[in-house]
PDB file of C-alpha atoms in Angstrom:
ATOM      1  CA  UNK A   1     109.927  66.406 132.560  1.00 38.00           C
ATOM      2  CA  UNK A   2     106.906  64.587 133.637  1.00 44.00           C
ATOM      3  CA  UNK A   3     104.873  64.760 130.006  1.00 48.00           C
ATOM      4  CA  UNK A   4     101.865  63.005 130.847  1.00 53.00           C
ATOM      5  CA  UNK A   5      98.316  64.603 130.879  1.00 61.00           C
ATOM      6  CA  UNK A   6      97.174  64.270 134.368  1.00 70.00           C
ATOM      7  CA  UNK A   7      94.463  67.178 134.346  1.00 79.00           C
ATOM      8  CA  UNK A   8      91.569  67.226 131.857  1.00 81.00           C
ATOM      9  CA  UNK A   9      88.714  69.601 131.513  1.00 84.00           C
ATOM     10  CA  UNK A  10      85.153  68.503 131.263  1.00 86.00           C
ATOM     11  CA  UNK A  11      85.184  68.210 127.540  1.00 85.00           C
ATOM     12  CA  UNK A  12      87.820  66.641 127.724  1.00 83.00           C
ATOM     13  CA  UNK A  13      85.767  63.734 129.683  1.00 86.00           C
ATOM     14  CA  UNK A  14      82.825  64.302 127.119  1.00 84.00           C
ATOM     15  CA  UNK A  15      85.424  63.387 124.321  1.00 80.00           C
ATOM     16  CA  UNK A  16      86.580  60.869 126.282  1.00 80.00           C
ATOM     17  CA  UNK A  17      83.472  59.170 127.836  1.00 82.00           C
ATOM     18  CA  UNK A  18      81.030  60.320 125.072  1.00 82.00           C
ATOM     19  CA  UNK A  19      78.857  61.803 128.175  1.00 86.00           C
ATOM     20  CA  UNK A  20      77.908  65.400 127.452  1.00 89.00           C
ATOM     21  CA  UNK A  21      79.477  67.935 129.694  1.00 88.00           C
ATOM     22  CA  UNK A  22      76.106  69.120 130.742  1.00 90.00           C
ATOM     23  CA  UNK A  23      74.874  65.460 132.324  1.00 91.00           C
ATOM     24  CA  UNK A  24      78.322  64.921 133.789  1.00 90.00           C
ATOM     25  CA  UNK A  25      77.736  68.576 135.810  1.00 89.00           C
ATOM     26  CA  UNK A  26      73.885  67.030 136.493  1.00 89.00           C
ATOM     27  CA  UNK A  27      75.392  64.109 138.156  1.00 91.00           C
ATOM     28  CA  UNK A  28      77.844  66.209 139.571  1.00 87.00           C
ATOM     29  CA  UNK A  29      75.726  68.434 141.495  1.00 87.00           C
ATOM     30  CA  UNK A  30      72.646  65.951 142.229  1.00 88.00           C
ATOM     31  CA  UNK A  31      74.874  63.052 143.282  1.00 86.00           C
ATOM     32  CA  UNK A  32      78.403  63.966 143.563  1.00 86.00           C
ATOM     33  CA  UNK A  33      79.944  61.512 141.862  1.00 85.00           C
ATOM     34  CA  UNK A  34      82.898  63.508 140.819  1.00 85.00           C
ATOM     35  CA  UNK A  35      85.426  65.595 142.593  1.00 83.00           C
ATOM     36  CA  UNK A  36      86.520  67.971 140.574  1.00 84.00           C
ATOM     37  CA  UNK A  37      89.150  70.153 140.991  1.00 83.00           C
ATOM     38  CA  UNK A  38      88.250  74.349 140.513  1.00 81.00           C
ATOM     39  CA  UNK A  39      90.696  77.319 139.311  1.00 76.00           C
ATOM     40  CA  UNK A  40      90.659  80.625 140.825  1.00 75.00           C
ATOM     41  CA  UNK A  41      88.066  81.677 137.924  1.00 80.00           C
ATOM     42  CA  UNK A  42      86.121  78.781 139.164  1.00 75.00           C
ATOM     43  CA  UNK A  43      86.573  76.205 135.971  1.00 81.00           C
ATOM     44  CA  UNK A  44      86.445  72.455 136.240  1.00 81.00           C
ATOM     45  CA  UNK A  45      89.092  70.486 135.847  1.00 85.00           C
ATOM     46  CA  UNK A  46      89.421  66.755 137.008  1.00 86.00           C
ATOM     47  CA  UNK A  47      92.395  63.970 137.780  1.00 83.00           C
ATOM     48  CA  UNK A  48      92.609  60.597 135.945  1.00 78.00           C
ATOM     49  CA  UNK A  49      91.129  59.015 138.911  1.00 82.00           C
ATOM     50  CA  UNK A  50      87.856  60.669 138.426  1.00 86.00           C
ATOM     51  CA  UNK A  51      88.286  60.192 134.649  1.00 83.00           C
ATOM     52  CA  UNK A  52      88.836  56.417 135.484  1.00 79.00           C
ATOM     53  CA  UNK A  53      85.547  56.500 137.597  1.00 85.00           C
ATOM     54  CA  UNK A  54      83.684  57.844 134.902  1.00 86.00           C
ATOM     55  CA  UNK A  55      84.717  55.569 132.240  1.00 82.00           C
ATOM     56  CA  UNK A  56      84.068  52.862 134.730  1.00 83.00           C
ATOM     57  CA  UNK A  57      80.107  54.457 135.284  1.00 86.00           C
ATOM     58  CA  UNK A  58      79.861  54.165 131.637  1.00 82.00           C
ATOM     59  CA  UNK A  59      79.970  50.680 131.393  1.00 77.00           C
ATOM     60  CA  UNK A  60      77.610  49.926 134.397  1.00 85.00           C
ATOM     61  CA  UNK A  61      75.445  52.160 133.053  1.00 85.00           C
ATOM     62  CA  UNK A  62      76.214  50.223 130.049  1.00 77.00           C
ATOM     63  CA  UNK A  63      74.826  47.427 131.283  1.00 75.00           C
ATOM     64  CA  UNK A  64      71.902  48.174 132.882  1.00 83.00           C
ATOM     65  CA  UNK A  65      72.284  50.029 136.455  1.00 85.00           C
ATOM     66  CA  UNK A  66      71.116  53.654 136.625  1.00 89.00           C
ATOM     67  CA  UNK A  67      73.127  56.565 137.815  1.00 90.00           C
ATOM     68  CA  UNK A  68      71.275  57.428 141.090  1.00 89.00           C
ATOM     69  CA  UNK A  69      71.735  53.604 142.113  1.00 88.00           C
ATOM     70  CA  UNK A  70      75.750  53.521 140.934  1.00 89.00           C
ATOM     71  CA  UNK A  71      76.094  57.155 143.037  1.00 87.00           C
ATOM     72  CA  UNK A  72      75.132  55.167 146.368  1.00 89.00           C
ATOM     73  CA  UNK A  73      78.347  52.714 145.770  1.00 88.00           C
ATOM     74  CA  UNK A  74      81.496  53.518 146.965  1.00 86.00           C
ATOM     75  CA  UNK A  75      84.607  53.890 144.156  1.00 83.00           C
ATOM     76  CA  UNK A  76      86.022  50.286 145.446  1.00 84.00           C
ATOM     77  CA  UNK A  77      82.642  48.499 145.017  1.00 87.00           C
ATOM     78  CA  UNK A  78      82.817  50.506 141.404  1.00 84.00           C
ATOM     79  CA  UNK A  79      85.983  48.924 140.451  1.00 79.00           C
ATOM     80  CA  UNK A  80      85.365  45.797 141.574  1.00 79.00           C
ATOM     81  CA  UNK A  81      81.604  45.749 139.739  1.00 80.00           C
ATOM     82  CA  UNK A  82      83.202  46.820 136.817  1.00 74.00           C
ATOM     83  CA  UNK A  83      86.127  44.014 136.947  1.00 69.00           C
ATOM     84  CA  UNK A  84      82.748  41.641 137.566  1.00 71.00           C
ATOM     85  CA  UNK A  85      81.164  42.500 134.584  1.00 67.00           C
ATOM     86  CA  UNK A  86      84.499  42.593 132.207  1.00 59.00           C
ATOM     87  CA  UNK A  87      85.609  39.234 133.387  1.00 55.00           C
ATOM     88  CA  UNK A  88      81.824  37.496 133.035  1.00 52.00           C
ATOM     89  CA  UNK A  89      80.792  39.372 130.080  1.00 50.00           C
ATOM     90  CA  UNK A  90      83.842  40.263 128.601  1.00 54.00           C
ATOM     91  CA  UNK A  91      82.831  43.228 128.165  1.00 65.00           C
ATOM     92  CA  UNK A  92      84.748  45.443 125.166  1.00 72.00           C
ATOM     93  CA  UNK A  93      83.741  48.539 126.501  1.00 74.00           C
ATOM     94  CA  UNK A  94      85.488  47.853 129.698  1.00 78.00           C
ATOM     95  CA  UNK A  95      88.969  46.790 127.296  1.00 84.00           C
ATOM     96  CA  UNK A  96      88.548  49.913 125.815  1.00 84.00           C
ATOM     97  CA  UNK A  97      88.233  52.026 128.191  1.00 81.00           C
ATOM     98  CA  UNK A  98      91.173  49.899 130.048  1.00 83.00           C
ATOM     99  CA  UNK A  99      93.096  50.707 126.891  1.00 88.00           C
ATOM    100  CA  UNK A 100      92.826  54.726 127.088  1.00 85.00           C
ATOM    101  CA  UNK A 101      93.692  54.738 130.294  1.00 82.00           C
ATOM    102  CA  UNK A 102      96.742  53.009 129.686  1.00 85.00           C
ATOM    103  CA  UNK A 103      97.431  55.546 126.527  1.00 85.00           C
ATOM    104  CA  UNK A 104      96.566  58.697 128.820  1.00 81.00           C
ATOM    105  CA  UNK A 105      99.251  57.102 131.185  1.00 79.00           C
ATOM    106  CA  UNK A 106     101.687  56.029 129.059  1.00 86.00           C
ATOM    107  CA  UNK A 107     101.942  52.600 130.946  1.00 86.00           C
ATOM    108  CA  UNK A 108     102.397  49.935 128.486  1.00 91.00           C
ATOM    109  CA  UNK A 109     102.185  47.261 131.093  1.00 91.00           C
ATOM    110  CA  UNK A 110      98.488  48.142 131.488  1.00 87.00           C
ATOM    111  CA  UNK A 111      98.122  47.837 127.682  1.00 92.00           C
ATOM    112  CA  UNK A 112     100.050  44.571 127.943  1.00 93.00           C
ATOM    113  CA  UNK A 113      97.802  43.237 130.788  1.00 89.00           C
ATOM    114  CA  UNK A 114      94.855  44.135 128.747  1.00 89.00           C
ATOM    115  CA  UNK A 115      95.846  42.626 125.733  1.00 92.00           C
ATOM    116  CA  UNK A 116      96.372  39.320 127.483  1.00 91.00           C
ATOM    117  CA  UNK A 117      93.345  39.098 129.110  1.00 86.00           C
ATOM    118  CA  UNK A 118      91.119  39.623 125.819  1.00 88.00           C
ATOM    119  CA  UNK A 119      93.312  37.169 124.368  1.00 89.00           C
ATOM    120  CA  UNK A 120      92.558  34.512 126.901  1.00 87.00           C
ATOM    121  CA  UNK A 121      88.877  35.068 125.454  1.00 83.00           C
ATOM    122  CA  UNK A 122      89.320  35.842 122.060  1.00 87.00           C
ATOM    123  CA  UNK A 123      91.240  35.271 119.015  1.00 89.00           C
ATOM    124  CA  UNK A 124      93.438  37.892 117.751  1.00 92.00           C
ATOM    125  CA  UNK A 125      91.119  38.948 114.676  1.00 89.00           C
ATOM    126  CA  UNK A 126      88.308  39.777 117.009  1.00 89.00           C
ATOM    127  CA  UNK A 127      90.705  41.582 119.606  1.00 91.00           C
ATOM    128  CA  UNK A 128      91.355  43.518 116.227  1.00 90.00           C
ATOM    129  CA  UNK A 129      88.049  43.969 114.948  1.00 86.00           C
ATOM    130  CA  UNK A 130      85.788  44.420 117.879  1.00 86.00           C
ATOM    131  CA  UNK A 131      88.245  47.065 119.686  1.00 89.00           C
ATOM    132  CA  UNK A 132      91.009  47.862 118.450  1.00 91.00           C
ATOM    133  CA  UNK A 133      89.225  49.392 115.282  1.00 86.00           C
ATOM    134  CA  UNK A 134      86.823  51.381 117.505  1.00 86.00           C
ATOM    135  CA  UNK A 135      89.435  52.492 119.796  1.00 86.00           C
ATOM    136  CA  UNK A 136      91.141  53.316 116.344  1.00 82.00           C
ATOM    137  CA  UNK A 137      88.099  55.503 115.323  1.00 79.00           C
ATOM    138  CA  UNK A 138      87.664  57.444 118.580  1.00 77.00           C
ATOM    139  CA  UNK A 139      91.129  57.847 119.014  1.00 75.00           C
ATOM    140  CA  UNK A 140      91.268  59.725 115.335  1.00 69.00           C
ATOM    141  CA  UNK A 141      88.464  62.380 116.871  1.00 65.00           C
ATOM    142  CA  UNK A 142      89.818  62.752 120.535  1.00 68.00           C
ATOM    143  CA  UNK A 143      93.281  63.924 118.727  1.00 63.00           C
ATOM    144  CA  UNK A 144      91.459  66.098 116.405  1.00 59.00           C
ATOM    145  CA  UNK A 145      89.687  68.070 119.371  1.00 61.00           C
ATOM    146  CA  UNK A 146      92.908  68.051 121.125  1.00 63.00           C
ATOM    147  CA  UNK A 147      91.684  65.685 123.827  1.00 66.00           C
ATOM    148  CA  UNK A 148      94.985  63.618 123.244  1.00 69.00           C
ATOM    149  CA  UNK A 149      98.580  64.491 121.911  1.00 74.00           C
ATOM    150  CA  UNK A 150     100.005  62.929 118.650  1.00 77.00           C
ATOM    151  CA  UNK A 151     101.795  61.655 121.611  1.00 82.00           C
ATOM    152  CA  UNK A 152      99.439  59.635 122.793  1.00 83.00           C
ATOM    153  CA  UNK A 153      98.200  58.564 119.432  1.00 82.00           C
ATOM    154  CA  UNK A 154     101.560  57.344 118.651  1.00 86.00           C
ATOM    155  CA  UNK A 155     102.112  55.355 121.841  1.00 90.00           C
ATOM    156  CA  UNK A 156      99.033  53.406 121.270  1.00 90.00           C
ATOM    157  CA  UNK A 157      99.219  52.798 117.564  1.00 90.00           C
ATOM    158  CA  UNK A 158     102.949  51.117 117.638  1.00 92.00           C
ATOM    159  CA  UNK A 159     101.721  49.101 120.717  1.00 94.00           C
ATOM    160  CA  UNK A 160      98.918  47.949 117.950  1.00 93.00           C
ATOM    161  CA  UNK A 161     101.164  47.242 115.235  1.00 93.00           C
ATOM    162  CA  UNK A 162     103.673  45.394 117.627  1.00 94.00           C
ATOM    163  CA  UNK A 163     101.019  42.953 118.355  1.00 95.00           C
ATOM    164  CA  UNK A 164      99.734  42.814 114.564  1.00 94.00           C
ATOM    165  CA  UNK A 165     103.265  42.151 113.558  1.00 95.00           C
ATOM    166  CA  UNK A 166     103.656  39.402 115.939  1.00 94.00           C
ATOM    167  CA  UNK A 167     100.141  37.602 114.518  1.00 93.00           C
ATOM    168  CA  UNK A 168     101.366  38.180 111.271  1.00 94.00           C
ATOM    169  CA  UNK A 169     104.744  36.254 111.518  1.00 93.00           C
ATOM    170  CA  UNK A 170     102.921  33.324 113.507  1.00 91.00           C
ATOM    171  CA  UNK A 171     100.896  33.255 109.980  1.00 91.00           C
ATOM    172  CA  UNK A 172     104.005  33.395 107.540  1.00 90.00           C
ATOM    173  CA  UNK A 173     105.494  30.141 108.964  1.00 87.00           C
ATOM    174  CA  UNK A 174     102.915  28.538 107.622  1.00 83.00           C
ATOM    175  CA  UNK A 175     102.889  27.478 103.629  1.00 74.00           C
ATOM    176  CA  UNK A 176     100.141  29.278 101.532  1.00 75.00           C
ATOM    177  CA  UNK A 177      97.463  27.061 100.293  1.00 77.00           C
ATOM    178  CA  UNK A 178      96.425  28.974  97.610  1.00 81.00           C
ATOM    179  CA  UNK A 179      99.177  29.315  94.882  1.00 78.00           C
ATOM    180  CA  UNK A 180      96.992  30.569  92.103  1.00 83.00           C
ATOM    181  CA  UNK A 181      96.709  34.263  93.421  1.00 88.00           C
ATOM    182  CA  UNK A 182      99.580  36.711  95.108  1.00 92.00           C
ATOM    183  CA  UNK A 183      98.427  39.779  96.746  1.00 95.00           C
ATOM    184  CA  UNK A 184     100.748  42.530  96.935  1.00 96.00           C
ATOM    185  CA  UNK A 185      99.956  45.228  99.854  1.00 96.00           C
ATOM    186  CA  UNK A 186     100.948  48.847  99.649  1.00 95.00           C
ATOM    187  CA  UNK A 187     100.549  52.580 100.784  1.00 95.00           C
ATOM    188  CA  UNK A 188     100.759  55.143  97.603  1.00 94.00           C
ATOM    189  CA  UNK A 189     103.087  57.850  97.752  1.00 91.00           C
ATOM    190  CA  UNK A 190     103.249  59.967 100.791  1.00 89.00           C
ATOM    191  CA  UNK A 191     100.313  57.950 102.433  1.00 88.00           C
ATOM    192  CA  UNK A 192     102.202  56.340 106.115  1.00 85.00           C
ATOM    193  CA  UNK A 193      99.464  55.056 107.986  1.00 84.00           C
ATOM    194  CA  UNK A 194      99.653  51.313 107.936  1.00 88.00           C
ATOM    195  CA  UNK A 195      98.291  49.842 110.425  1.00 86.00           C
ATOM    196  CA  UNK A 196      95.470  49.380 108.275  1.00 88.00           C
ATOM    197  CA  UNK A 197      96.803  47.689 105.707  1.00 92.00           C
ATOM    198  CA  UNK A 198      99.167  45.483 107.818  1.00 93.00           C
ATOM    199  CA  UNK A 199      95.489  44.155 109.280  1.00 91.00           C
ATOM    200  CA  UNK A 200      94.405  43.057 105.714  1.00 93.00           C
ATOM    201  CA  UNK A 201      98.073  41.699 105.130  1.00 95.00           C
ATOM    202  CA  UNK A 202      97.247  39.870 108.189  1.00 93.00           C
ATOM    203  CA  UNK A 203      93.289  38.886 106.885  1.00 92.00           C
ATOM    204  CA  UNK A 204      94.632  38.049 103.731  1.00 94.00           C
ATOM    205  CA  UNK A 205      97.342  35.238 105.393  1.00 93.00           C
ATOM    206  CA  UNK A 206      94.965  33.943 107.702  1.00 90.00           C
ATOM    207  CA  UNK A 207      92.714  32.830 104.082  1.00 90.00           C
ATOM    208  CA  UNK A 208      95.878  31.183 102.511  1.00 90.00           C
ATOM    209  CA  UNK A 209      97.165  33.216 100.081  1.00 91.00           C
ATOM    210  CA  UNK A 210     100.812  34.569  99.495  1.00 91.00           C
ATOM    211  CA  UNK A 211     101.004  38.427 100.422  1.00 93.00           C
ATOM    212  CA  UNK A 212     103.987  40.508  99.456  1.00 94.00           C
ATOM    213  CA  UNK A 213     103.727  43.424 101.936  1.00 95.00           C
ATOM    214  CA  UNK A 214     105.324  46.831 100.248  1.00 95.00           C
ATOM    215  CA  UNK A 215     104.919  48.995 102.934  1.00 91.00           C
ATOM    216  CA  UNK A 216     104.313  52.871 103.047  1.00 91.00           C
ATOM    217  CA  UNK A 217     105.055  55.480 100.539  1.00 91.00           C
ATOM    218  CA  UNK A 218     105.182  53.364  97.290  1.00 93.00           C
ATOM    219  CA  UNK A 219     105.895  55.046  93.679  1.00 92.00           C
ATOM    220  CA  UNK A 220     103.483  53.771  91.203  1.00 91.00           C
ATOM    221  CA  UNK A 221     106.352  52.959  88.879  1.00 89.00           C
ATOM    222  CA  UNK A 222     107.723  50.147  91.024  1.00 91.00           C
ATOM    223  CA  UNK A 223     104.711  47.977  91.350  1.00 92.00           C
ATOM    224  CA  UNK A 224     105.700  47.656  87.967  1.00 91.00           C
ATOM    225  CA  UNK A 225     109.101  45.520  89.094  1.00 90.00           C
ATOM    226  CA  UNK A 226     107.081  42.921  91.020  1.00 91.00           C
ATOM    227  CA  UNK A 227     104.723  42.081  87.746  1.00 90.00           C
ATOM    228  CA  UNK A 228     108.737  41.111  86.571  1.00 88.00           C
ATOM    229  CA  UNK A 229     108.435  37.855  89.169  1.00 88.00           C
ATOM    230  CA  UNK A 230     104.405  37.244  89.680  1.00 89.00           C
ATOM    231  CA  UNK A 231     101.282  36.798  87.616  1.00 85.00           C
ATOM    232  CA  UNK A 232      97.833  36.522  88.636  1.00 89.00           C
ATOM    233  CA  UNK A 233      98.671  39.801  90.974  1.00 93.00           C
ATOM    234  CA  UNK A 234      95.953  41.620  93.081  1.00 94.00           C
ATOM    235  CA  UNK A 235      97.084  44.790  94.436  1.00 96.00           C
ATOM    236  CA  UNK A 236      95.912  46.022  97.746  1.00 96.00           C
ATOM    237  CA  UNK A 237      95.981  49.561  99.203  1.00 95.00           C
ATOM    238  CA  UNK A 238      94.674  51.251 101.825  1.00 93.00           C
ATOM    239  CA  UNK A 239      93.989  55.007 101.392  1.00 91.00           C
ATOM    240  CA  UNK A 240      93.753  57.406 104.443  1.00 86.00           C
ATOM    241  CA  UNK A 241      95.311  60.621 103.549  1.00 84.00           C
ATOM    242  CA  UNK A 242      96.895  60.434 100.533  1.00 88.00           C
ATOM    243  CA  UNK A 243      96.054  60.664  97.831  1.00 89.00           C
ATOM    244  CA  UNK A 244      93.633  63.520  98.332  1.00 88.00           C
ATOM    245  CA  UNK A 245      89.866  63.606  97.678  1.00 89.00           C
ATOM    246  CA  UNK A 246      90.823  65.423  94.582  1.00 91.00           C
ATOM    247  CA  UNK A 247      93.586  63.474  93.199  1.00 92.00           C
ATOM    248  CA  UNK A 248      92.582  60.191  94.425  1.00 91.00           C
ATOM    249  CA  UNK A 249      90.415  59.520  91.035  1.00 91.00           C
ATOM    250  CA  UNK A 250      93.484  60.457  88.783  1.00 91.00           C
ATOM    251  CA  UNK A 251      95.390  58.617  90.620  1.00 92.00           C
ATOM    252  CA  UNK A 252      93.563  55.673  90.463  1.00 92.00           C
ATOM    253  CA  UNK A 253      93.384  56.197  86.903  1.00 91.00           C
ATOM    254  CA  UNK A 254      96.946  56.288  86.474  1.00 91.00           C
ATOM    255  CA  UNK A 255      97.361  53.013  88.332  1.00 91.00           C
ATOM    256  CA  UNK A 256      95.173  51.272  85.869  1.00 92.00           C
ATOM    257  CA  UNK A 257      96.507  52.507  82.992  1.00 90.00           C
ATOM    258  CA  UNK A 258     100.362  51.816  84.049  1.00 91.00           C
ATOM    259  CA  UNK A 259      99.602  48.759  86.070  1.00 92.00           C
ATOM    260  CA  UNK A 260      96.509  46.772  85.510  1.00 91.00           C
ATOM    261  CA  UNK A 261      97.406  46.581  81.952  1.00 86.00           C
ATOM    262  CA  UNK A 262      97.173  42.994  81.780  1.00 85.00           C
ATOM    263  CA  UNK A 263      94.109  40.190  81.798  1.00 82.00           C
ATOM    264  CA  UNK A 264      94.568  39.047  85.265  1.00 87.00           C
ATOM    265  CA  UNK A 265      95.912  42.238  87.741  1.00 91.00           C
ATOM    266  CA  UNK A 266      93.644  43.472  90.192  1.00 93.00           C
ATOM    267  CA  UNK A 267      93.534  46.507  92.673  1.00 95.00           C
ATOM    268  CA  UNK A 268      91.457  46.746  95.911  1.00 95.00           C
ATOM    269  CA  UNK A 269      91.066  50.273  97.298  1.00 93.00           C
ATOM    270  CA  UNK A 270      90.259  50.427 100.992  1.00 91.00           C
ATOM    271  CA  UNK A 271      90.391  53.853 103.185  1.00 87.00           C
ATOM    272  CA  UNK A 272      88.735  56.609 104.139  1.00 84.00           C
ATOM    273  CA  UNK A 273      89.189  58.083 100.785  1.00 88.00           C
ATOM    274  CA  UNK A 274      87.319  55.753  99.030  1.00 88.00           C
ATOM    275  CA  UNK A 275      84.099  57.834  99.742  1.00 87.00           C
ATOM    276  CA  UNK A 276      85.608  60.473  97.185  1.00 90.00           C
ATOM    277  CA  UNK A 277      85.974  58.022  94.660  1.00 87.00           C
ATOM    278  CA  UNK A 278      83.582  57.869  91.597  1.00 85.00           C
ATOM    279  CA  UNK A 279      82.664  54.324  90.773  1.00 82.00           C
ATOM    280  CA  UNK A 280      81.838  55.698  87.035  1.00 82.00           C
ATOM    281  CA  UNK A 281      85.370  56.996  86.327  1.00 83.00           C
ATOM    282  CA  UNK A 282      87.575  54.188  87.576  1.00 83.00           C
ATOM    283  CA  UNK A 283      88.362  50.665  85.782  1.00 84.00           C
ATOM    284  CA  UNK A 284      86.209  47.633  86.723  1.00 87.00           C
ATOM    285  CA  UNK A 285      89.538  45.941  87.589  1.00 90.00           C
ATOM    286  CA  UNK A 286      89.296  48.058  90.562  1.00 91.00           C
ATOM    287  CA  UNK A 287      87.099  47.184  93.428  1.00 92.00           C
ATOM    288  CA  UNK A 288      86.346  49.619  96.418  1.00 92.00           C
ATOM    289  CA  UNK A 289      85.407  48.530 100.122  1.00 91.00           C
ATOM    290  CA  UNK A 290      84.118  50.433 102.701  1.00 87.00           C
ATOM    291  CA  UNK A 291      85.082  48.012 105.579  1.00 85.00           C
ATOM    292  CA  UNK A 292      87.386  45.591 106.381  1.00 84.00           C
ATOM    293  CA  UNK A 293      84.315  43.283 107.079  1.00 83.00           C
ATOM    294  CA  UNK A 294      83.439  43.379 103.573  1.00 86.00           C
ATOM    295  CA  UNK A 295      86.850  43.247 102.113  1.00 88.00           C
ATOM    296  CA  UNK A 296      87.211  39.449 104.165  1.00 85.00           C
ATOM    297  CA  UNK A 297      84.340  37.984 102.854  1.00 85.00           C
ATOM    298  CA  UNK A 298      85.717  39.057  99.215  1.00 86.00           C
ATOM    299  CA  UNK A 299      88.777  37.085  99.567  1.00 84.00           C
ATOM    300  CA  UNK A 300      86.531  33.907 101.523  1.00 76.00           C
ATOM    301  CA  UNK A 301      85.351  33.307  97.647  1.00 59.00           C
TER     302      UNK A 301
END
């Protein structure tokens, strides 16, 4: 069964391209720069090759070139403008987009291909930062309006992780330089989404230090069997689901009255859920960041 989503509505291409349905059906009828398909009750629908063609107007429009002038060139002079500006300007629009079509596809060798070329231009943190954590972000609402399947969202994500766990490894053949401080990395229970957190793991390495990575799911009772073999400890987790907004302050309480009951353990609290915590109730041995860019230059001191 062929599973992949080859027919998309016109919110769907909002969602997708952030232009609003309405302009898309402007340029539509004023310079016909889709070809959409119509159902018997006369509703749009469109292919991926006019969803590629509007990603690609995007970025030209992007980049300074008005619609009325881009609906005079034909779709190859398009493509190749686009390819023009990506490879000159290195443009992470154009990776982006390159990287949903690849998702709506399924085609990992397009993701691959991708991948490669941003890395011929940048290093891996940057990739990271600069698009895979906005393709992240957008990715999180286009499921939610049912743009994309969990399908989809899946696909993408473990193609992300491969390549974080790949970086990651390069990093642990090297000896830490900084012995005075272990971080230990890990999801609370019934929180799963780690791609996060195996980007900090990965932040946190590339500084120096010694990372013991936990994973997903931990009980709060066995952070207390790694205290057993470190000291100095600071405690990372990255908070996305669990716990909720309403337990996440109890929680946290719990966690410093079980765990950071000694002079020298730390916990950093990344996540989306961190904007339900109260900074009044929690322990100062706890720090909250609300971006990965912050939480970097915290462990640069």
């Amino acid at each position: 069964m062929n599973v992949i989503k080859s027919v998309f509505s016109i919110k769907d291409l909002e969602n997708l391209s952030g232009i609003k349905a309405h302009t898309i059906r402007i340029w539509e009828k004023r310079y016909n720069i889709l070809e959409p398909m119509r159902t018997d009750t006369n509703i749009r629908n469109y292919d991926l090759t006019n969803l590629q063609k509007l990603l690609n107007i995007c970025l030209l429009i992007q980049h300074g070139y008005k619609i009325s002038r881009i609906s005079t060139f034909s779709n190859e002079k398009i493509a190749s403008m686009v390819n023009e500006i990506s490879s000159e300007k290195n443009s992470k629009s154009h990776a982006i987009s390159a990287f949903k079509i690849a998702m709506m596809n399924f085609d990992q060798t397009a993701f691959l291909k991708t991948y490669d070329e941003l890395l011929n231009e940048k290093k891996f943190s940057t990739i990271f930062y600069d698009v895979f954590i906005p393709l992240l972000e957008e990715l999180g609402v286009l499921w939610q309006t049912a743009t994309i399947s969990p399908a989809h969202e899946h696909f993408i994500s473990h193609l992300i992780k491969q390549k974080l766990l790949i970086n990651i490894e390069i990093l642990q053949k090297t000896n830490s330089e900084k012995t005075d401080r272990v971080f230990v990395l890990y999801l609370p229970s019934n929180e799963i989404h780690e791609l996060g957190l195996l980007y900090l793991n990965y932040e946190i390495l590339s500084k120096g230090y010694k990372t013991i990575f936990l994973g997903s799911s931990i009980p709060t009772e066995c952070l207390l069997d790694v205290k057993k073999y470190f000291s100095n400890i600071t405690f990372v987790t990255y908070i996305t689901v669990k716990p909720s907004p309403e337990e996440v302050n109890d929680y946290l309480q719990t966690v410093s009255d079980t765990v950071l009951d000694d002079a020298d353990s730390k916990l950093y609290v990344l996540g989306r859920m961190t904007e339900f915590i109260d900074n009044q109730r929690i322990s100062e041995k706890i720090k909250t960041f609300t971006s990965i860019g912050d939480f970097s230059k915290e462990i640069k001191k």
